[in-house]
Amino acid sequence: MGSIFFAHSGGVTTTINATLSGIIDGYHKHQSSFSNLLVGENGIIGAINESLIDIKQYTPEELQSIYSQPGAAFGSCRFKLKDPNTQSAQFERILDVFKAHNIKYFIYNGGNDSQDTTLKLSTYFKKNHLDIHCMGIPKTIDNDLYGTDNCPGFGSAAKYLITSIMEAGVDLRSMSNSSTKVFILETMGRHTGWLAASTGLAKAPFGPHVILMPERKFNRSAFLKKVDQSVHRNGYCIISVAEGVKLHEDQLHSNGGVDAFGHQQLGGIAPHIASLIKDELDHKTHYAVADYLQRSARHLASGTDLEQAKALGKFAIESCLKKSFNEKMLAIKRVSDNPYQWDITSTPLSTVANEEKVIPDEFISECGMHITDACRQYLKPLIQGEQWLDYSDGCPNYSALEKKFVEEKCAPYVY
Amino acid sequence: MGSIFFAHSGGVTTTINATLSGIIDGYHKHQSSFSNLLVGENGIIGAINESLIDIKQYTPEELQSIYSQPGAAFGSCRFKLKDPNTQSAQFERILDVFKAHNIKYFIYNGGNDSQDTTLKLSTYFKKNHLDIHCMGIPKTIDNDLYGTDNCPGFGSAAKYLITSIMEAGVDLRSMSNSSTKVFILETMGRHTGWLAASTGLAKAPFGPHVILMPERKFNRSAFLKKVDQSVHRNGYCIISVAEGVKLHEDQLHSNGGVDAFGHQQLGGIAPHIASLIKDELDHKTHYAVADYLQRSARHLASGTDLEQAKALGKFAIESCLKKSFNEKMLAIKRVSDNPYQWDITSTPLSTVANEEKVIPDEFISECGMHITDACRQYLKPLIQGEQWLDYSDGCPNYSALEKKFVEEKCAPYVY
């Protein structure tokens, strides 16, 4: 019998803990087949540091609380493993730690960078004749992973943004006669506009009149014309924009930072668009930047998303048991739209790693600034269902679990 | 028997429609004592334009739906009446419209600018020997009105911001080991920091380590020291900041606009603080600008706030009946903290108009960057209670009511 290593990786989502919750349920169901379930503190960093959290040390109540928390209960990471061919120290270290703890299953829950980490590790383990079963579980609010119909985390972020833009839209509509005429909601989305696009599900007359996605080149005059038309026709204009839209040729609105993968840190396009509208059209404009709120609004998570995120975790444990889906990322397969039915399938890690799935052409309206009915049909099931949280003292019952580690068996790692 | 004119004024809140709902309930209860309940479209502008909405024309279901909507069902305004002594045309017009529709009661639901409008009108009516009962009902997310313990709208905005900062805090805590170290949430609040202060109720370890309020002069070095200390002690730092904080002597972070009252349009201090932290401390920083989301998040409204907002509406109708509280703004009086008990009282309009109540010294901690237990005790009851909305297709059931006007009796107004 071997142990399972599980970790969260990359930017967290509202439902990434639901996947851990599914992993725990699956482990409890098949406990006789595995020695231990170890969760890496802060993703793969936990494997390098030998910071391995021992699920056996928690009470059922503590483990149950994980499901209803945003963020990653035991941390996530933005961490790029070095090239195993030239700088193999990190890989050797992970091998040592895995051997010491008899880890035979590696399950990594993340986006495209994280699937690349899983692929690299799997390749390294094989090269060193080590039989470790390696699997990925998808997760990203960006919904940009290949090989899966949708990504856990996306539906909840979309539900939050749709609700938020509708609420701001009601506000704007109340005031526009003598005050603000344009409202802009900035969403996440570096190269893909899935989150901005999702706001197209917001119900009229509170939904966006203009959606800006990185999939389409920004057309300044067409944009300004559309905004002005909306103000004159409706009295106001609601806009959603993905942070990765380039207002000027090839120029992202970076805020100056760069992450571990060399990606520029984005955020802050909304104020630029607000200035453009003010300068060119002289309409009073307000903007909101949702930032982390959209990926952590657990109080408004999508029922479909929670269900899928949890099911993937449970399925991963069963796949370990069957030794199936090695070097695969589990994926959601859409069986039918109406009624919405889905199943779990898989895709080779190599097709997912470092790739980004953009919005297909048939989902973007001809003007390039809104979505089509086909897109609505795709998005709709993903935001269905509400699961209310427990509140105490007026706030959701979020709490931090103490990290209970297994005893270290290796010498400290020197970076 | 006379008719009642009611209107919303100023920036909307999550619970301003609950007040209208209370007005409608009160009117229905005492319908035999009044001829009609007329709601001004877009605040006082509706009185000038003779755009008067006739509550009798709606079904009970339509009227009931108002309670669960953010924004102002029939519009609000930012509109400053001219000086009645030198430019009396608007006042004469309102007088004509009120006479034509036999309006004997004027109820205006707004903040300090709006209470000033009510006072000006009341003075003008008296001067012209017209017996119109004039009352104000408080409303503002800023919680800055004198004469009332708290302002309807504030508790809900606070509840939203507290939940949001906790959720972003959980996210930050999950990632801070290898990614973002500092998160900033920008709240509304021009001269007062009540909303930023309210985030101090967020539960540790997800609550703010630093709260910046306009009541305290920004101390650059003390601020940076506190942020850096928090990052080193906790691994991360959560900050909330009111938009009205001045980073440089006497310089607001205006976004260039000016409203009808000559106030600069604010918003956008968070990116400046993010840059400061990046430049001086080199910590990766993210920020969210809540903007309209904080004043329209009906899906997360406070039970206490909804109850008070509605009760004030009902009480206003009963006051009209008794001809009491003329030239007064209704107000919330706190009877006890624990258990929280409150009552409705009043304050002369003249004490409220154009004044702003700042956070008292005993509510701000010695360092000037957090709140005291006395402040927590004050804030706590205001965010209690949850009332879930109905959802359909994954979104709250918000819908726009058609505006059904009474027949015009005056000639069109020429501006």
Coordinates of N, CA, C and O in Angstrom, one line a residue, chain B residues 48-200:
Chain B
I48 N -40.5 68.2 -10.3 CA -40.4 69.3 -11.3 C -40.9 68.9 -12.6 O -41.7 69.7 -13.3
N49 N -40.7 67.7 -13.1 CA -41.1 67.2 -14.4 C -42.6 66.7 -14.3 O -43.1 66.3 -15.4
E50 N -43.2 66.7 -13.2 CA -44.5 66.1 -13.0 C -44.5 64.6 -13.4 O -45.5 64.2 -14.0
S51 N -43.4 63.9 -13.1 CA -43.3 62.5 -13.4 C -43.6 61.8 -12.1 O -42.7 61.5 -11.3
L52 N -44.9 61.6 -11.9 CA -45.3 61.0 -10.6 C -45.9 59.6 -10.7 O -46.8 59.4 -11.5
I53 N -45.3 58.7 -10.0 CA -45.7 57.3 -10.2 C -46.8 57.0 -9.2 O -46.7 57.3 -8.0
D54 N -47.8 56.3 -9.8 CA -49.1 56.1 -9.0 C -49.0 54.7 -8.5 O -49.2 53.7 -9.2
I55 N -48.8 54.6 -7.2 CA -48.7 53.2 -6.6 C -50.0 52.4 -6.7 O -49.9 51.2 -6.8
K56 N -51.1 53.0 -6.9 CA -52.4 52.3 -7.0 C -52.4 51.4 -8.3 O -53.2 50.5 -8.4
Q57 N -51.5 51.8 -9.2 CA -51.6 51.0 -10.5 C -50.8 49.7 -10.5 O -50.7 49.1 -11.6
Y58 N -50.2 49.3 -9.4 CA -49.4 48.1 -9.4 C -50.1 47.0 -8.7 O -50.9 47.2 -7.7
T59 N -49.8 45.8 -9.1 CA -50.4 44.6 -8.4 C -49.6 44.4 -7.1 O -48.5 44.8 -6.9
P60 N -50.3 43.7 -6.1 CA -49.6 43.4 -4.9 C -48.2 42.7 -5.1 O -47.2 43.0 -4.4
E61 N -48.1 41.8 -6.1 CA -46.9 41.1 -6.4 C -45.8 42.0 -6.9 O -44.7 41.9 -6.5
E62 N -46.2 43.0 -7.7 CA -45.2 43.9 -8.2 C -44.7 44.8 -7.0 O -43.5 45.0 -6.9
L63 N -45.6 45.2 -6.2 CA -45.2 46.1 -5.1 C -44.3 45.3 -4.1 O -43.3 45.8 -3.6
Q64 N -44.6 44.0 -3.9 CA -43.8 43.2 -3.0 C -42.4 43.0 -3.6 O -41.5 42.9 -2.8
S65 N -42.3 42.9 -4.9 CA -40.9 42.7 -5.5 C -40.0 43.8 -5.2 O -38.7 43.6 -5.2
I66 N -40.5 45.0 -4.9 CA -39.6 46.2 -4.6 C -38.7 45.9 -3.5 O -37.5 46.3 -3.5
Y67 N -39.2 45.3 -2.4 CA -38.4 45.0 -1.2 C -37.1 44.3 -1.5 O -36.1 44.5 -0.8
S68 N -37.1 43.4 -2.5 CA -35.9 42.5 -2.7 C -35.0 43.0 -3.8 O -34.2 42.3 -4.3
Q69 N -35.1 44.3 -4.2 CA -34.3 44.8 -5.3 C -33.3 45.8 -4.7 O -33.7 46.6 -3.8
P70 N -32.1 45.8 -5.2 CA -31.2 46.9 -4.9 C -31.6 48.2 -5.7 O -32.6 48.1 -6.4
G71 N -30.9 49.2 -5.6 CA -31.2 50.4 -6.3 C -32.5 51.1 -5.9 O -33.1 50.7 -4.9
A72 N -32.9 52.1 -6.6 CA -34.2 52.7 -6.3 C -35.2 52.4 -7.4 O -35.0 52.6 -8.6
A73 N -36.3 51.7 -7.0 CA -37.2 51.1 -8.0 C -37.7 52.2 -9.0 O -37.8 51.9 -10.2
F74 N -37.9 53.4 -8.6 CA -38.3 54.5 -9.5 C -37.3 55.6 -9.7 O -37.7 56.7 -10.1
G75 N -36.1 55.3 -9.4 CA -35.0 56.2 -9.6 C -34.7 57.1 -8.5 O -35.5 57.4 -7.6
S76 N -33.5 57.6 -8.4 CA -33.0 58.6 -7.5 C -32.3 59.7 -8.2 O -32.3 59.7 -9.5
C77 N -31.7 60.7 -7.5 CA -31.1 61.7 -8.3 C -29.9 62.4 -7.5 O -29.8 62.2 -6.3
R78 N -29.0 63.0 -8.2 CA -28.1 63.9 -7.7 C -28.5 65.3 -8.3 O -28.2 65.5 -9.4
F79 N -29.2 66.1 -7.6 CA -29.8 67.3 -8.1 C -29.9 68.3 -7.0 O -30.5 68.1 -6.0
K80 N -29.3 69.5 -7.3 CA -29.3 70.6 -6.3 C -30.3 71.6 -6.7 O -30.2 72.2 -7.8
L81 N -31.3 71.8 -5.9 CA -32.2 72.9 -6.2 C -31.5 74.3 -6.1 O -30.6 74.5 -5.3
K82 N -32.0 75.2 -6.9 CA -31.3 76.5 -7.0 C -31.7 77.3 -5.7 O -32.6 76.9 -4.9
D83 N -31.1 78.4 -5.5 CA -31.4 79.3 -4.3 C -32.8 79.9 -4.5 O -33.1 80.6 -5.4
P84 N -33.7 79.5 -3.6 CA -35.1 80.0 -3.7 C -35.3 81.5 -3.6 O -36.3 82.0 -4.1
N85 N -34.3 82.2 -3.1 CA -34.4 83.6 -2.9 C -34.0 84.4 -4.2 O -34.6 85.5 -4.5
T86 N -33.2 83.8 -5.0 CA -32.7 84.5 -6.2 C -33.3 83.8 -7.5 O -33.5 84.5 -8.5
Q87 N -33.4 82.5 -7.4 CA -33.9 81.7 -8.6 C -35.0 80.8 -8.2 O -34.8 79.6 -8.0
S88 N -36.2 81.3 -8.1 CA -37.3 80.6 -7.4 C -38.1 79.7 -8.4 O -39.1 79.1 -8.0
A89 N -37.8 79.7 -9.7 CA -38.6 79.0 -10.7 C -38.9 77.6 -10.3 O -40.0 77.1 -10.4
Q90 N -37.8 76.8 -9.9 CA -38.0 75.4 -9.6 C -39.0 75.2 -8.4 O -39.8 74.3 -8.4
F91 N -38.9 76.2 -7.4 CA -39.7 76.1 -6.3 C -41.2 76.4 -6.6 O -42.1 75.7 -6.2
E92 N -41.3 77.4 -7.5 CA -42.7 77.7 -7.9 C -43.3 76.5 -8.6 O -44.5 76.2 -8.5
R93 N -42.5 75.9 -9.5 CA -43.0 74.8 -10.3 C -43.4 73.6 -9.3 O -44.5 73.0 -9.5
I94 N -42.6 73.3 -8.4 CA -42.9 72.2 -7.4 C -44.2 72.5 -6.7 O -45.1 71.7 -6.5
L95 N -44.3 73.8 -6.3 CA -45.6 74.3 -5.7 C -46.8 74.0 -6.6 O -47.8 73.5 -6.1
D96 N -46.6 74.4 -7.9 CA -47.7 74.2 -8.8 C -48.1 72.7 -8.9 O -49.3 72.3 -8.9
V97 N -47.1 71.9 -9.1 CA -47.3 70.4 -9.2 C -48.0 69.9 -8.0 O -48.9 69.1 -8.0
F98 N -47.5 70.3 -6.8 CA -48.0 69.8 -5.6 C -49.5 70.2 -5.4 O -50.3 69.5 -4.9
K99 N -49.7 71.5 -5.8 CA -51.1 72.0 -5.7 C -52.0 71.2 -6.6 O -53.1 70.7 -6.2
A100 N -51.6 71.0 -7.8 CA -52.4 70.3 -8.9 C -52.7 68.9 -8.4 O -53.8 68.4 -8.7
H101 N -51.8 68.3 -7.7 CA -52.0 66.9 -7.2 C -52.5 66.8 -5.8 O -52.4 65.7 -5.2
N102 N -52.8 67.9 -5.2 CA -53.2 67.9 -3.8 C -52.3 67.3 -2.8 O -52.7 66.5 -1.9
I103 N -51.0 67.5 -3.1 CA -50.0 66.9 -2.2 C -49.8 67.7 -0.9 O -49.6 68.9 -0.9
K104 N -50.0 67.0 0.2 CA -50.0 67.6 1.5 C -48.8 67.1 2.4 O -48.6 67.6 3.5
Y105 N -48.1 66.1 1.8 CA -47.0 65.4 2.6 C -45.9 65.2 1.7 O -46.0 64.6 0.6
F106 N -44.7 65.7 2.1 CA -43.5 65.5 1.3 C -42.5 64.7 2.2 O -42.1 65.1 3.2
I107 N -42.2 63.5 1.7 CA -41.2 62.6 2.4 C -40.0 62.4 1.5 O -40.2 61.8 0.4
Y108 N -38.8 62.7 2.0 CA -37.7 62.6 1.1 C -36.6 61.7 1.8 O -36.3 62.0 2.9
N109 N -36.2 60.7 1.1 CA -35.3 59.7 1.6 C -33.9 59.9 1.1 O -33.6 59.6 -0.1
G110 N -33.0 60.4 1.9 CA -31.7 60.7 1.4 C -30.6 61.0 2.4 O -30.9 60.8 3.6
G111 N -29.5 61.5 2.0 CA -28.4 61.8 2.9 C -28.4 63.3 3.2 O -29.4 63.9 3.2
N112 N -27.2 63.8 3.5 CA -27.2 65.2 4.0 C -27.6 66.2 3.0 O -28.3 67.2 3.3
D113 N -27.2 66.0 1.7 CA -27.6 67.0 0.7 C -29.1 66.9 0.5 O -29.7 68.0 0.3
S114 N -29.7 65.7 0.6 CA -31.1 65.6 0.4 C -31.9 66.2 1.6 O -33.0 66.7 1.4
Q115 N -31.4 66.1 2.8 CA -32.1 66.7 3.9 C -32.1 68.2 3.7 O -33.0 68.9 4.2
D116 N -31.0 68.7 3.1 CA -31.0 70.2 2.8 C -32.1 70.5 1.8 O -32.7 71.6 2.0
T117 N -32.3 69.7 0.8 CA -33.4 69.9 -0.2 C -34.7 70.0 0.6 O -35.6 70.9 0.3
T118 N -35.0 69.0 1.5 CA -36.2 69.0 2.2 C -36.4 70.3 3.1 O -37.5 70.9 3.1
L119 N -35.3 70.7 3.7 CA -35.4 71.9 4.5 C -35.7 73.1 3.7 O -36.5 74.0 4.1
K120 N -35.0 73.2 2.5 CA -35.3 74.4 1.6 C -36.7 74.4 1.2 O -37.4 75.5 1.1
L121 N -37.3 73.3 0.8 CA -38.6 73.2 0.3 C -39.6 73.5 1.5 O -40.6 74.3 1.3
S122 N -39.3 73.0 2.6 CA -40.2 73.3 3.8 C -40.3 74.8 4.1 O -41.3 75.3 4.3
T123 N -39.1 75.4 4.1 CA -39.0 76.8 4.3 C -39.8 77.6 3.2 O -40.5 78.5 3.5
Y124 N -39.7 77.2 2.0 CA -40.3 77.8 0.9 C -41.9 77.7 1.0 O -42.6 78.6 0.8
F125 N -42.3 76.4 1.3 CA -43.7 76.2 1.5 C -44.3 77.1 2.6 O -45.4 77.7 2.4
K126 N -43.6 77.1 3.7 CA -44.1 77.9 4.8 C -44.2 79.4 4.4 O -45.2 80.1 4.7
K127 N -43.2 79.9 3.8 CA -43.1 81.3 3.4 C -44.3 81.6 2.4 O -44.8 82.7 2.4
N128 N -44.7 80.6 1.7 CA -45.8 80.8 0.8 C -47.2 80.3 1.3 O -48.1 80.1 0.6
H129 N -47.2 80.2 2.7 CA -48.4 79.8 3.4 C -49.1 78.6 2.9 O -50.3 78.5 2.8
L130 N -48.2 77.6 2.5 CA -48.8 76.3 2.1 C -48.5 75.3 3.2 O -47.4 75.1 3.6
D131 N -49.5 74.6 3.5 CA -49.4 73.6 4.6 C -49.0 72.3 4.1 O -49.8 71.4 3.8
I132 N -47.7 72.1 3.9 CA -47.2 70.8 3.4 C -46.3 70.3 4.5 O -45.3 70.9 4.9
H133 N -46.6 69.1 4.9 CA -45.8 68.4 6.0 C -44.6 67.8 5.4 O -44.6 67.0 4.5
C134 N -43.4 68.3 5.9 CA -42.1 67.9 5.2 C -41.3 67.0 6.2 O -40.9 67.5 7.3
M135 N -40.9 65.9 5.7 CA -40.1 65.0 6.6 C -38.9 64.4 5.8 O -39.0 64.1 4.6
G136 N -37.8 64.1 6.5 CA -36.7 63.4 5.9 C -36.6 62.0 6.5 O -37.0 61.8 7.6
I137 N -36.2 61.0 5.7 CA -35.8 59.7 6.2 C -34.4 59.5 5.8 O -34.0 59.7 4.7
P138 N -33.6 59.1 6.8 CA -32.1 59.0 6.5 C -31.8 57.8 5.6 O -32.5 56.8 5.6
K139 N -30.7 57.9 4.9 CA -30.2 56.9 4.0 C -28.8 57.3 3.6 O -28.6 58.4 3.1
T140 N -27.9 56.5 3.8 CA -26.6 56.6 3.2 C -25.7 55.5 3.6 O -25.6 55.2 4.8
I141 N -24.9 54.9 2.7 CA -24.0 53.9 3.1 C -22.8 54.5 3.9 O -22.1 53.8 4.6
D142 N -22.7 55.8 3.8 CA -21.5 56.5 4.4 C -21.7 56.6 6.0 O -20.7 56.8 6.7
N143 N -22.9 56.4 6.5 CA -23.2 56.5 7.9 C -22.8 57.8 8.5 O -22.4 57.8 9.7
D144 N -22.8 58.9 7.8 CA -22.3 60.1 8.3 C -23.3 61.2 8.6 O -23.0 62.4 8.6
L145 N -24.6 60.8 8.9 CA -25.6 61.7 9.2 C -25.7 62.0 10.7 O -25.6 61.1 11.5
Y146 N -25.8 63.2 11.0 CA -25.9 63.6 12.4 C -27.4 63.3 12.9 O -28.3 63.2 12.1
G147 N -27.5 63.1 14.2 CA -28.8 63.0 14.8 C -29.4 61.6 14.7 O -30.5 61.4 15.2
T148 N -28.7 60.6 14.1 CA -29.2 59.3 14.1 C -28.0 58.3 14.5 O -26.9 58.6 14.1
D149 N -28.4 57.3 15.2 CA -27.3 56.4 15.7 C -26.6 55.8 14.5 O -25.4 55.5 14.6
N150 N -27.3 55.4 13.5 CA -26.7 54.8 12.3 C -27.7 55.1 11.1 O -28.8 55.6 11.3
C151 N -27.2 54.9 9.9 CA -28.0 55.3 8.7 C -28.3 54.0 8.0 O -27.5 53.2 7.7
P152 N -29.6 53.9 7.6 CA -30.0 52.8 6.8 C -29.2 52.7 5.5 O -28.9 53.8 4.9
G153 N -28.8 51.5 5.1 CA -27.9 51.4 4.0 C -26.5 51.0 4.4 O -25.8 50.3 3.7
F154 N -26.0 51.6 5.5 CA -24.7 51.4 6.0 C -24.4 49.9 6.4 O -23.4 49.3 6.0
G155 N -25.3 49.4 7.2 CA -25.1 48.0 7.7 C -24.9 47.0 6.6 O -24.1 46.1 6.7
S156 N -25.7 47.2 5.5 CA -25.6 46.2 4.4 C -24.3 46.4 3.7 O -23.7 45.4 3.3
A157 N -23.9 47.6 3.4 CA -22.7 47.8 2.7 C -21.5 47.3 3.6 O -20.6 46.7 3.1
A158 N -21.6 47.5 4.9 CA -20.6 47.0 5.8 C -20.5 45.5 5.8 O -19.4 44.9 5.7
K159 N -21.7 44.8 5.8 CA -21.7 43.4 5.8 C -21.1 42.8 4.5 O -20.4 41.9 4.5
Y160 N -21.4 43.5 3.4 CA -20.8 43.1 2.1 C -19.2 43.3 2.2 O -18.5 42.4 1.7
L161 N -18.8 44.4 2.7 CA -17.3 44.7 2.7 C -16.6 43.7 3.6 O -15.5 43.2 3.4
I162 N -17.3 43.4 4.8 CA -16.7 42.5 5.8 C -16.5 41.1 5.2 O -15.5 40.5 5.2
T163 N -17.6 40.6 4.5 CA -17.6 39.3 3.9 C -16.5 39.3 2.8 O -15.7 38.4 2.7
S164 N -16.5 40.4 2.0 CA -15.5 40.4 0.9 C -14.1 40.4 1.4 O -13.2 39.8 0.8
I165 N -13.8 41.2 2.4 CA -12.4 41.3 2.8 C -12.0 40.0 3.5 O -10.8 39.6 3.4
M166 N -12.9 39.3 4.1 CA -12.6 38.0 4.7 C -12.3 37.0 3.6 O -11.4 36.2 3.7
E167 N -13.1 37.0 2.6 CA -12.9 36.1 1.5 C -11.6 36.3 0.8 O -10.9 35.4 0.5
A168 N -11.3 37.6 0.5 CA -10.1 37.9 -0.2 C -8.9 37.6 0.8 O -7.8 37.2 0.4
G169 N -9.2 37.7 2.1 CA -8.1 37.4 3.1 C -7.8 35.9 3.1 O -6.6 35.5 3.2
V170 N -8.8 35.1 3.0 CA -8.6 33.6 2.9 C -7.8 33.3 1.7 O -6.8 32.5 1.8
D171 N -8.1 33.9 0.6 CA -7.4 33.8 -0.7 C -5.9 34.2 -0.5 O -5.0 33.4 -0.8
L172 N -5.7 35.4 0.0 CA -4.3 35.9 0.2 C -3.5 35.0 1.1 O -2.4 34.6 0.8
R173 N -4.1 34.5 2.2 CA -3.4 33.6 3.1 C -3.0 32.3 2.4 O -2.0 31.7 2.8
S174 N -3.8 31.9 1.5 CA -3.5 30.6 0.8 C -2.3 30.8 -0.1 O -1.6 29.8 -0.4
M175 N -2.1 32.0 -0.6 CA -1.2 32.2 -1.7 C 0.1 32.9 -1.3 O 1.1 32.9 -2.0
S176 N 0.1 33.5 -0.1 CA 1.1 34.5 0.3 C 2.5 33.9 0.4 O 3.5 34.6 0.2
N177 N 2.6 32.6 0.6 CA 3.9 31.9 0.7 C 4.8 32.2 -0.5 O 6.0 32.4 -0.5
S178 N 4.2 32.1 -1.7 CA 5.0 32.2 -3.0 C 4.4 33.2 -3.9 O 4.9 33.4 -5.0
S179 N 3.4 34.0 -3.5 CA 2.8 35.0 -4.4 C 2.4 36.3 -3.7 O 3.3 36.8 -2.9
T180 N 1.2 36.8 -3.9 CA 0.8 38.1 -3.4 C 1.0 38.1 -1.8 O 0.5 37.2 -1.1
K181 N 1.5 39.2 -1.4 CA 1.7 39.4 0.1 C 0.7 40.4 0.7 O 0.5 40.4 1.9
V182 N 0.3 41.3 -0.2 CA -0.6 42.4 0.4 C -1.8 42.6 -0.5 O -1.8 42.5 -1.7
F183 N -3.0 42.7 0.2 CA -4.2 42.9 -0.5 C -4.9 44.2 0.0 O -4.9 44.4 1.2
I184 N -5.4 45.0 -0.9 CA -6.0 46.3 -0.5 C -7.4 46.3 -1.0 O -7.7 46.0 -2.2
L185 N -8.4 46.6 -0.1 CA -9.8 46.8 -0.5 C -10.1 48.3 -0.4 O -10.1 48.8 0.7
E186 N -10.5 48.9 -1.5 CA -10.9 50.3 -1.4 C -12.4 50.4 -1.2 O -13.2 49.8 -1.9
T187 N -12.8 51.1 -0.2 CA -14.2 51.3 0.1 C -14.6 52.8 -0.2 O -13.8 53.6 -0.4
M188 N -15.9 53.0 -0.2 CA -16.4 54.4 -0.4 C -16.2 55.1 0.9 O -15.9 54.5 2.0
G189 N -16.4 56.4 0.9 CA -16.2 57.3 2.1 C -15.3 58.5 1.8 O -14.1 58.3 1.8
R190 N -16.0 59.6 1.6 CA -15.3 60.8 1.2 C -14.5 61.5 2.3 O -13.3 61.6 2.3
H191 N -15.3 61.9 3.3 CA -14.7 62.6 4.5 C -14.7 61.7 5.7 O -14.1 62.0 6.8
T192 N -15.5 60.6 5.7 CA -15.6 59.7 6.8 C -15.2 58.3 6.4 O -15.5 57.9 5.3
G193 N -14.6 57.6 7.4 CA -14.2 56.2 7.1 C -15.0 55.1 7.7 O -14.5 54.0 7.9
W194 N -16.3 55.4 7.9 CA -17.2 54.4 8.5 C -17.1 53.0 7.8 O -17.1 52.0 8.4
L195 N -17.1 53.0 6.5 CA -17.2 51.8 5.7 C -15.8 51.1 5.8 O -15.8 49.8 6.1
A196 N -14.7 51.8 5.7 CA -13.4 51.2 5.9 C -13.3 50.6 7.3 O -12.9 49.5 7.5
A197 N -13.8 51.4 8.3 CA -13.7 51.0 9.7 C -14.5 49.7 9.9 O -14.1 48.8 10.7
S198 N -15.6 49.6 9.2 CA -16.5 48.4 9.5 C -15.8 47.1 9.2 O -16.1 46.1 9.8
T199 N -14.8 47.2 8.2 CA -14.1 45.9 7.9 C -13.3 45.4 9.1 O -12.9 44.2 9.0
G200 N -13.1 46.2 10.1 CA -12.5 45.7 11.3 C -13.2 44.6 12.0 O -12.7 44.0 12.9

